[in-house]
Each structure stands twice: as structure tokens, then as C-alpha cells.
Amino acid sequence: MIKIFDDYDLSGRNTMAMAVKCKRFIEYDQKEDIPQVFKDLGQREPWLHIGGGSNLLFTCDYEGTVLHSRIPGIEVIEDTPETVTLRIGAGETLDEVIEWACEQGWGGLENLSLIPGEMGAAAVQNVGAYGTEAKDVIVHVQAYDTHERTFVTIPVADCGYGYRQSRFKHDKGRFIIHDVDIRLSKNFTPNLKYPGLRDLHSATCPMDIRNAVIALRDSKLPRPEQVPSAGSFFMNPQITPEQFAQLQANYPAIPHYPTANGLMKVPAAWLIDQCRLKGVEVGGAKVWSKQPLVITNPDRRATPDDILALEKKIVEAVKARFNITLHPEVEHV
Ligand code: EPU
């Protein structure tokens, strides 16, 4: 079913709690609705498809149509002695899927526990935490191709996945994801790559890891339903080995992680922390004290301009001190 709302208040649709509106809001709950939605949208009107709104910053009212999928469903599409493959509706809440998978004892998603948002958006964004990324479990993305006006199955190898990157982000608006196929393991092997999880060798099931991840996240990150935020506001910068060598000469303690593409990843949280910006406020916007990569709206009174001004302050401080330009992870609309 397709539901259409005019002059729609988006404050409950973005975890940053920005009080903005859109001209039209369209919600649908089955893949068969998608061609109809696009037929009705017409050619000229701007549109934006959202998920749980947990990685978005609305900078002003949206003069177009915001689309949202409520497509439900968790279906087993393949079952072998070692693995199970699930087809998950784009509108399913990621963490509910993770909790359910852990209850079955199926491994692969547990390190992503408590990441806010919905399944479709997780596949767009290639969400990641604690040593796992969505691409590690995705096998196919099922989508509607708005150019060819047909349904397509995209194998994970063709999704262009990288660190918070995908083909769906680059070729924006082309594919509308309606289901995501993921493969989970029945033979539990914990992923303990992340330093804070290394001591968990006694974990016997995915639920043990899920519980540890939840405790770790709660010690650092605000839950968006309690303190509005959009999670990490910036991506961790990846710099050249030469740039890194210079930086390390001045700051021997700088944490760093080599990446597969020969670059060095340095934590934006550390750079911001060194600039002494924890807890800094602009209007109603505040840098989270326990994890300065997160910009929060603690009293729900921050305007988009407050957030943008605080973002600018952070970017300028890090640039001045380290000559590194931070780029937002949060999508600005
Ligand atoms: N750090 C500080 N001061 C702080 C906090 C952190 O110096 O107050 C330094 C520490 O050296 C720490 C390093 O920053 O070791 C990294 O911090 P953390 O492990 O918390 O992870 P992160 O790199 O800041 C990324 C993701 C998070 C994800 C965590 C855990 C990005 C942009 N963010 O943060 O994802 O939960 O790793 O895997 O990659 C999100 O995307 O919304 C998100 C929360």
C-alpha cells in the first residue's frame, strides 16, 4: 500500500531531530508499489529516499518528496549445514534482525549490534562497526532500477563496497533497494579484531558478542532515542604514508590503521580530541564528551545552522592543527 502525506513534519524521521518539513512524504510497504511510486513522481520533482534517518542532516526544509520503505520480512531462502541465507525487507530495523539472528545462534551480524537504521539503508551505506561491515554478510541486493524501470539482483561484488561507500551512494537515485540477501554462519567463529573485543575468547555464541558490543557502544555512544545524533559525524581520514610519517614525527602517540589500499587511516575522534573540542557547544549542538566524533542535539533545540556551525568549527580546528580535512559521514540534505 502507498501512503501519501503533504507538508510533512520530518522531525520524527531523522535521529538528529531536525524540525524540518518536506513537501510530500510517500511510504510504501511492498516492492510492487515501487514502479507505481516512480510513475506518480514524474520527471521534474526532486526526491530523496530515506531509511531510519540515522545518517542524515537535513539542513533546511526539503522542497520535494521524501520516500520511505516499510517493506517487512525475514525469509530463509537457502539452508545448508554450514550457512543460512536470509532475504530481509528493506524496511526491517537492522538491530531487530541482528537480535533475532543471534537468538537463532547464527553468526555474522553480531558485531553490528545496536547500529541504528534499517536494512535497506545499511546496504546503501555499508554500515560498519567493531571489525565487521555489512558487505561481509551481504550476498545480493534486490533493487528496482529507476533508469531501466525493472527489478534487478545485484551480487555483492557489483555493489562497489568500500569504507562507508557503495555504488548506491555514488549512483544516487538509480537503485531502490527492496530486499537484502545476507548469508550467516551456523559455525560460530567470533570476530575479535577490534581492540575492545580481543579478550572475548570465552564467547561461545553470537549473543555473547552482541552483549559485549552493546556494552561497549553504550559506554561511548549515545542512543539516538535518548540523545538525538546521527552517530559518527565524520569519516576517519585516510592519508598517504608520507603525510602520516610527518604527522607521527610530531605526534608519536597518534593511533593508526593501515588500509588495504596502501593508505593510513587515522581516527577522526583522536584528531578532534587533541583539539580539545569534547563537550564544545554551538547553540543547541554539542560535541559528545565520550566520543567526539558524534555531534548531538541533547535538548532537541539545535537548528540545522547550529549543527553546521559546529561542524565548521571542528573541520577548521583539525585543518589548522593537523592539515587534515575531515569529511562528513552524515549525508547533508
Ligand atoms: N579516540 C580518542 N578520543 C576519544 C575517543 C576515541 O582519541 O574520546 C581515539 C582512540 O584512539 C580510539 C580511536 O579514536 O582508539 C577510535 O575510536 P573508536 O574505536 O570509538 O572508533 P571510531 O573510529 O571513532 C568507528 C566508526 C563507528 C564505530 C566504531 C567502532 C567511523 C566514522 N566510525 O569510530 O561507527 O562504531 O568505529 O567500530 O568509521 C557510525 O558510523 O555512526 C559509528 C558510530
Short mmCIF file of C-alpha atoms and ligand atoms in Angstrom, two decimals:
data_model
loop_
_atom_site.label_atom_id
_atom_site.label_comp_id
_atom_site.label_asym_id
_atom_site.label_seq_id
_atom_site.Cartn_x
_atom_site.Cartn_y
_atom_site.Cartn_z
CA MET A 1 0.00 0.00 0.00
CA ILE A 2 1.18 3.51 -0.81
CA LYS A 3 0.52 6.29 1.70
CA ILE A 4 0.98 9.94 0.76
CA PHE A 5 1.26 12.86 3.18
CA ASP A 6 1.52 16.56 2.20
CA ASP A 7 3.58 19.18 4.02
CA TYR A 8 5.04 16.50 6.28
CA ASP A 9 6.96 17.11 9.52
CA LEU A 10 10.27 15.18 9.38
CA SER A 11 11.36 15.69 12.99
CA GLY A 12 10.45 12.10 13.90
CA ARG A 13 12.11 10.78 10.74
CA ASN A 14 15.69 11.87 11.43
CA THR A 15 17.58 10.84 14.55
CA MET A 16 19.23 14.26 14.75
CA ALA A 17 15.68 15.54 15.43
CA MET A 18 15.90 18.44 12.99
CA ALA A 19 12.49 20.14 12.89
CA VAL A 20 12.16 20.42 9.12
CA LYS A 21 9.40 19.61 6.66
CA CYS A 22 9.08 18.16 3.18
CA LYS A 23 6.51 19.00 0.53
CA ARG A 24 5.41 15.38 0.28
CA PHE A 25 6.15 12.13 2.12
CA ILE A 26 5.43 8.79 0.49
CA GLU A 27 5.60 5.49 2.32
CA TYR A 28 5.10 2.06 0.74
CA ASP A 29 5.25 -1.48 2.07
CA GLN A 30 5.72 -3.87 -0.87
CA LYS A 31 8.16 -4.00 -3.75
CA GLU A 32 5.32 -3.99 -6.27
CA ASP A 33 4.49 -0.41 -5.12
CA ILE A 34 7.84 0.96 -6.30
CA PRO A 35 7.12 1.24 -10.07
CA GLN A 36 3.83 2.99 -9.26
CA VAL A 37 5.55 5.42 -6.87
CA PHE A 38 8.05 6.36 -9.59
CA LYS A 39 5.34 6.70 -12.22
CA ASP A 40 3.48 9.13 -9.96
CA LEU A 41 6.61 11.09 -9.02
CA GLY A 42 7.03 12.47 -12.54
CA GLN A 43 10.31 13.61 -14.01
CA ARG A 44 10.90 17.06 -12.54
CA GLU A 45 10.21 16.74 -8.86
CA PRO A 46 13.26 16.26 -6.62
CA TRP A 47 13.04 13.20 -4.38
CA LEU A 48 15.05 11.57 -1.64
CA HIS A 49 14.72 8.05 -0.27
CA ILE A 50 15.39 7.69 3.44
CA GLY A 51 15.71 4.73 5.80
CA GLY A 52 15.69 5.23 9.56
CA GLY A 53 17.09 8.75 9.08
CA SER A 54 20.05 7.93 11.31
CA ASN A 55 22.79 9.16 8.98
CA LEU A 56 21.15 12.32 7.68
CA LEU A 57 21.40 16.00 8.39
CA PHE A 58 18.50 18.00 6.98
CA THR A 59 19.98 21.49 6.55
CA CYS A 60 16.60 23.07 5.66
CA ASP A 61 13.07 22.13 4.59
CA TYR A 62 13.06 19.68 1.68
CA GLU A 63 11.29 21.09 -1.38
CA GLY A 64 10.38 17.74 -2.84
CA THR A 65 9.21 14.23 -2.00
CA VAL A 66 10.76 12.07 0.69
CA LEU A 67 10.26 8.33 0.16
CA HIS A 68 10.34 5.64 2.81
CA SER A 69 10.05 1.87 2.57
CA ARG A 70 8.29 -0.15 5.21
CA ILE A 71 8.84 -3.43 3.34
CA PRO A 72 8.92 -6.12 6.05
CA GLY A 73 10.08 -9.69 6.11
CA ILE A 74 12.78 -12.13 7.10
CA GLU A 75 12.69 -15.21 4.88
CA VAL A 76 15.09 -18.16 4.79
CA ILE A 77 15.97 -18.62 1.11
CA GLU A 78 18.77 -21.17 1.49
CA ASP A 79 19.68 -23.52 4.31
CA THR A 80 22.82 -25.69 4.33
CA PRO A 81 24.60 -27.49 7.20
CA GLU A 82 27.06 -24.56 7.44
CA THR A 83 25.12 -21.46 6.46
CA VAL A 84 21.71 -19.91 6.20
CA THR A 85 20.80 -17.25 3.64
CA LEU A 86 18.08 -14.77 4.56
CA ARG A 87 16.11 -12.29 2.47
CA ILE A 88 15.44 -9.22 4.60
CA GLY A 89 12.93 -6.49 3.69
CA ALA A 90 14.49 -3.04 3.30
CA GLY A 91 12.17 -1.61 5.96
CA GLU A 92 13.22 -4.03 8.70
CA THR A 93 15.08 -2.44 11.61
CA LEU A 94 18.68 -3.65 11.41
CA ASP A 95 19.13 -4.24 15.13
CA GLU A 96 15.92 -6.29 15.38
CA VAL A 97 17.25 -8.53 12.60
CA ILE A 98 20.58 -8.82 14.44
CA GLU A 99 18.92 -9.73 17.72
CA TRP A 100 16.77 -12.37 16.01
CA ALA A 101 19.78 -13.85 14.16
CA CYS A 102 21.73 -14.04 17.44
CA GLU A 103 18.79 -15.81 19.08
CA GLN A 104 18.97 -18.44 16.33
CA GLY A 105 22.72 -18.78 17.02
CA TRP A 106 23.59 -17.61 13.51
CA GLY A 107 26.77 -15.57 13.28
CA GLY A 108 27.94 -12.67 11.12
CA LEU A 109 25.87 -9.68 12.19
CA GLU A 110 26.59 -9.59 15.93
CA ASN A 111 29.42 -7.01 15.75
CA LEU A 112 26.95 -4.58 14.14
CA SER A 113 24.61 -4.70 17.15
CA LEU A 114 22.79 -1.51 18.07
CA ILE A 115 23.68 0.32 14.86
CA PRO A 116 20.58 2.41 14.26
CA GLY A 117 18.71 2.30 10.98
CA GLU A 118 17.02 -0.04 8.55
CA MET A 119 18.21 -2.89 6.35
CA GLY A 120 17.97 -1.04 3.02
CA ALA A 121 19.97 1.91 4.29
CA ALA A 122 22.55 -0.43 5.86
CA ALA A 123 23.19 -1.83 2.37
CA VAL A 124 23.43 1.65 0.83
CA GLN A 125 25.85 2.90 3.45
CA ASN A 126 27.80 -0.34 4.06
CA VAL A 127 27.46 0.28 7.79
CA GLY A 128 30.32 -0.98 9.91
CA ALA A 129 31.48 -1.31 13.47
CA TYR A 130 33.87 -3.34 15.59
CA GLY A 131 35.63 -5.06 12.70
CA THR A 132 32.58 -6.00 10.59
CA GLU A 133 30.91 -4.27 7.65
CA ALA A 134 27.52 -5.00 6.08
CA LYS A 135 29.31 -6.16 2.90
CA ASP A 136 30.81 -9.09 4.86
CA VAL A 137 27.39 -10.77 5.09
CA ILE A 138 25.54 -9.39 2.04
CA VAL A 139 25.33 -11.78 -0.92
CA HIS A 140 22.84 -9.95 -3.15
CA VAL A 141 20.98 -6.66 -3.13
CA GLN A 142 17.50 -6.81 -4.64
CA ALA A 143 16.51 -3.48 -6.14
CA TYR A 144 14.34 -1.57 -8.59
CA ASP A 145 16.40 0.11 -11.30
CA THR A 146 14.74 3.50 -11.83
CA HIS A 147 16.60 4.04 -15.15
CA GLU A 148 15.69 0.71 -16.77
CA ARG A 149 12.37 0.52 -14.89
CA THR A 150 12.93 -3.08 -13.95
CA PHE A 151 13.75 -5.21 -10.89
CA VAL A 152 17.38 -6.36 -10.65
CA THR A 153 19.50 -8.65 -8.49
CA ILE A 154 22.93 -7.16 -7.78
CA PRO A 155 25.65 -9.53 -6.49
CA VAL A 156 27.76 -8.11 -3.67
CA ALA A 157 30.82 -7.94 -5.95
CA ASP A 158 28.96 -5.42 -8.13
CA CYS A 159 27.89 -3.18 -5.24
CA GLY A 160 31.14 -1.16 -5.21
CA TYR A 161 31.53 -1.54 -1.47
CA GLY A 162 34.32 0.20 0.45
CA TYR A 163 34.66 2.06 3.74
CA ARG A 164 31.19 3.65 4.08
CA GLN A 165 31.00 3.57 0.28
CA SER A 166 28.86 1.83 -2.32
CA ARG A 167 27.55 2.06 -5.83
CA PHE A 168 24.19 3.09 -4.36
CA LYS A 169 25.78 6.18 -2.81
CA HIS A 170 27.71 7.12 -5.97
CA ASP A 171 24.95 6.47 -8.48
CA LYS A 172 22.40 8.16 -6.27
CA GLY A 173 18.77 7.64 -7.11
CA ARG A 174 19.29 4.86 -9.62
CA PHE A 175 18.51 1.83 -7.45
CA ILE A 176 15.75 1.49 -4.87
CA ILE A 177 16.66 -1.42 -2.61
CA HIS A 178 13.65 -3.50 -1.57
CA ASP A 179 15.35 -6.59 -0.07
CA VAL A 180 18.85 -7.56 1.02
CA ASP A 181 20.08 -11.17 0.94
CA ILE A 182 22.57 -11.97 3.68
CA ARG A 183 24.43 -15.18 4.49
CA LEU A 184 25.08 -16.10 8.12
CA SER A 185 27.19 -18.87 9.59
CA LYS A 186 25.98 -21.77 11.70
CA ASN A 187 29.55 -22.46 12.85
CA PHE A 188 30.29 -19.64 15.25
CA THR A 189 33.71 -18.00 14.90
CA PRO A 190 33.88 -14.72 16.80
CA ASN A 191 35.37 -11.70 15.04
CA LEU A 192 37.61 -10.25 17.75
CA LYS A 193 39.71 -7.94 15.54
CA TYR A 194 38.59 -4.77 17.31
CA PRO A 195 40.88 -3.97 20.28
CA GLY A 196 37.96 -3.67 22.75
CA LEU A 197 36.73 -7.18 21.88
CA ARG A 198 40.06 -9.02 21.88
CA ASP A 199 39.59 -10.54 25.32
CA LEU A 200 36.32 -12.24 24.43
CA HIS A 201 37.79 -15.65 23.63
CA SER A 202 35.35 -17.22 26.06
CA ALA A 203 32.41 -16.16 23.83
CA THR A 204 30.51 -19.28 22.84
CA CYS A 205 27.73 -17.83 20.70
CA PRO A 206 26.87 -14.71 18.68
CA MET A 207 24.70 -13.44 21.56
CA ASP A 208 27.80 -13.22 23.81
CA ILE A 209 29.43 -10.90 21.26
CA ARG A 210 26.21 -8.93 20.80
CA ASN A 211 26.02 -8.30 24.55
CA ALA A 212 29.67 -7.19 24.68
CA VAL A 213 29.21 -4.88 21.69
CA ILE A 214 26.11 -3.33 23.25
CA ALA A 215 28.03 -2.66 26.48
CA LEU A 216 30.93 -1.16 24.51
CA ARG A 217 28.67 1.07 22.42
CA ASP A 218 26.72 2.22 25.47
CA SER A 219 29.98 3.23 27.17
CA LYS A 220 30.90 5.55 24.27
CA LEU A 221 27.97 6.36 22.02
CA PRO A 222 24.63 7.98 22.81
CA ARG A 223 21.50 6.01 21.91
CA PRO A 224 19.69 8.20 19.39
CA GLU A 225 16.30 7.68 21.05
CA GLN A 226 17.74 9.22 24.23
CA VAL A 227 20.17 11.82 22.85
CA PRO A 228 19.50 12.85 19.24
CA SER A 229 22.54 12.39 16.99
CA ALA A 230 23.46 10.80 13.68
CA GLY A 231 26.27 8.60 15.01
CA SER A 232 29.75 9.34 13.71
CA PHE A 233 29.51 12.73 12.07
CA PHE A 234 32.83 12.44 10.18
CA MET A 235 34.61 9.63 8.37
CA ASN A 236 38.03 8.58 9.60
CA PRO A 237 40.50 10.25 7.21
CA GLN A 238 42.78 8.08 5.10
CA ILE A 239 46.12 9.76 4.42
CA THR A 240 49.23 8.89 2.40
CA PRO A 241 52.18 7.13 4.12
CA GLU A 242 54.26 10.32 3.59
CA GLN A 243 51.64 12.51 5.25
CA PHE A 244 51.38 10.01 8.07
CA ALA A 245 55.16 9.86 8.64
CA GLN A 246 55.24 13.64 9.04
CA LEU A 247 52.33 13.56 11.44
CA GLN A 248 53.80 10.73 13.50
CA ALA A 249 57.08 12.62 13.86
CA ASN A 250 55.17 15.39 15.62
CA TYR A 251 52.63 13.18 17.41
CA PRO A 252 54.25 9.80 18.18
CA ALA A 253 51.11 8.60 20.02
CA ILE A 254 48.76 9.01 17.06
CA PRO A 255 46.64 5.84 16.62
CA HIS A 256 46.69 4.47 13.05
CA TYR A 257 45.42 1.55 10.99
CA PRO A 258 46.84 0.60 7.58
CA THR A 259 44.15 0.11 4.92
CA ALA A 260 44.03 -2.34 2.02
CA ASN A 261 44.62 0.48 -0.49
CA GLY A 262 48.04 1.40 0.95
CA LEU A 263 46.77 4.44 2.86
CA MET A 264 46.81 5.02 6.60
CA LYS A 265 43.55 5.53 8.48
CA VAL A 266 43.73 7.83 11.49
CA PRO A 267 40.80 8.21 13.90
CA ALA A 268 38.96 11.49 13.47
CA ALA A 269 37.92 11.13 17.14
CA TRP A 270 41.58 11.37 18.19
CA LEU A 271 42.22 14.43 15.99
CA ILE A 272 39.14 16.19 17.41
CA ASP A 273 40.05 15.17 20.94
CA GLN A 274 43.56 16.68 20.52
CA CYS A 275 41.88 19.95 19.51
CA ARG A 276 40.14 19.86 22.91
CA LEU A 277 36.69 20.03 21.41
CA LYS A 278 34.91 17.44 23.59
CA GLY A 279 31.73 18.94 25.02
CA VAL A 280 32.01 22.11 22.92
CA GLU A 281 28.65 23.68 22.05
CA VAL A 282 27.27 25.96 19.36
CA GLY A 283 23.66 26.92 20.07
CA GLY A 284 21.90 23.64 20.81
CA ALA A 285 24.56 21.47 19.10
CA LYS A 286 27.15 19.72 21.25
CA VAL A 287 30.21 17.51 20.71
CA TRP A 288 29.61 14.25 22.63
CA SER A 289 32.02 14.13 25.57
CA LYS A 290 32.67 10.38 25.47
CA GLN A 291 33.17 10.14 21.69
CA PRO A 292 33.95 13.45 19.99
CA LEU A 293 33.16 12.02 16.53
CA VAL A 294 29.49 12.40 17.41
CA ILE A 295 27.61 15.71 17.22
CA THR A 296 24.49 15.66 19.38
CA ASN A 297 21.31 17.69 19.82
CA PRO A 298 20.83 16.92 23.54
CA ASP A 299 17.92 19.27 24.27
CA ARG A 300 16.29 18.94 20.84
CA ARG A 301 16.68 22.67 20.30
CA ALA A 302 19.58 22.67 17.83
CA THR A 303 18.81 24.15 14.43
CA PRO A 304 20.48 22.91 11.25
CA ASP A 305 22.58 26.10 11.36
CA ASP A 306 23.85 25.24 14.86
CA ILE A 307 24.97 21.81 13.64
CA LEU A 308 26.61 23.27 10.53
CA ALA A 309 28.42 25.93 12.58
CA LEU A 310 29.76 23.29 14.98
CA GLU A 311 30.79 21.10 12.05
CA LYS A 312 32.70 24.06 10.54
CA LYS A 313 34.40 24.78 13.85
CA ILE A 314 35.63 21.16 14.11
CA VAL A 315 36.78 20.96 10.48
CA GLU A 316 38.69 24.26 10.81
CA ALA A 317 40.34 23.29 14.09
CA VAL A 318 41.54 19.92 12.75
CA LYS A 319 42.72 21.52 9.50
CA ALA A 320 44.66 24.23 11.36
CA ARG A 321 46.35 21.80 13.72
CA PHE A 322 46.95 18.72 11.54
CA ASN A 323 46.45 19.95 7.96
CA ILE A 324 43.87 17.18 7.52
CA THR A 325 40.44 17.90 6.06
CA LEU A 326 37.66 15.93 7.75
CA HIS A 327 34.76 14.87 5.54
CA PRO A 328 31.29 14.27 6.95
CA GLU A 329 29.97 10.74 7.07
CA VAL A 330 26.50 12.10 7.69
CA GLU A 331 24.72 12.92 4.44
CA HIS A 332 23.74 16.59 4.21
CA VAL A 333 20.38 17.25 2.57
N1 EPU B 1 39.63 8.37 20.46
C1 EPU B 1 40.15 9.43 21.14
N2 EPU B 1 39.34 10.10 22.00
C2 EPU B 1 38.06 9.73 22.20
C3 EPU B 1 37.51 8.63 21.52
C4 EPU B 1 38.33 7.96 20.63
O1 EPU B 1 41.32 9.78 20.99
O2 EPU B 1 37.38 10.39 23.00
C5 EPU B 1 40.51 7.62 19.53
C6 EPU B 1 41.09 6.42 20.22
O3 EPU B 1 42.43 6.32 19.83
C7 EPU B 1 40.33 5.28 19.63
C8 EPU B 1 40.06 5.81 18.24
O4 EPU B 1 39.82 7.21 18.41
O5 EPU B 1 41.10 4.14 19.65
C9 EPU B 1 38.91 5.17 17.56
O6 EPU B 1 37.73 5.32 18.34
P1 EPU B 1 36.57 4.22 18.28
O7 EPU B 1 37.14 2.89 18.47
O8 EPU B 1 35.49 4.68 19.17
O9 EPU B 1 36.07 4.22 16.78
P2 EPU B 1 35.97 5.36 15.68
O10 EPU B 1 36.98 5.09 14.65
O11 EPU B 1 35.93 6.69 16.30
C10 EPU B 1 34.39 3.95 14.12
C11 EPU B 1 33.08 4.11 13.41
C12 EPU B 1 31.93 3.92 14.40
C13 EPU B 1 32.05 2.53 15.01
C14 EPU B 1 33.41 2.43 15.69
C15 EPU B 1 33.69 1.05 16.25
C16 EPU B 1 33.53 5.64 11.61
C17 EPU B 1 33.31 7.01 11.06
N3 EPU B 1 33.00 5.42 12.81
O12 EPU B 1 34.51 5.02 15.06
O13 EPU B 1 30.73 3.97 13.65
O14 EPU B 1 31.02 2.30 15.93
O15 EPU B 1 34.47 2.70 14.74
O16 EPU B 1 33.93 0.18 15.20
O17 EPU B 1 34.12 4.81 10.94
C18 EPU B 1 28.96 5.37 12.92
O18 EPU B 1 29.34 5.12 11.77
O19 EPU B 1 27.96 6.10 13.14
C19 EPU B 1 29.70 4.81 14.03
C20 EPU B 1 29.40 5.08 15.29
#
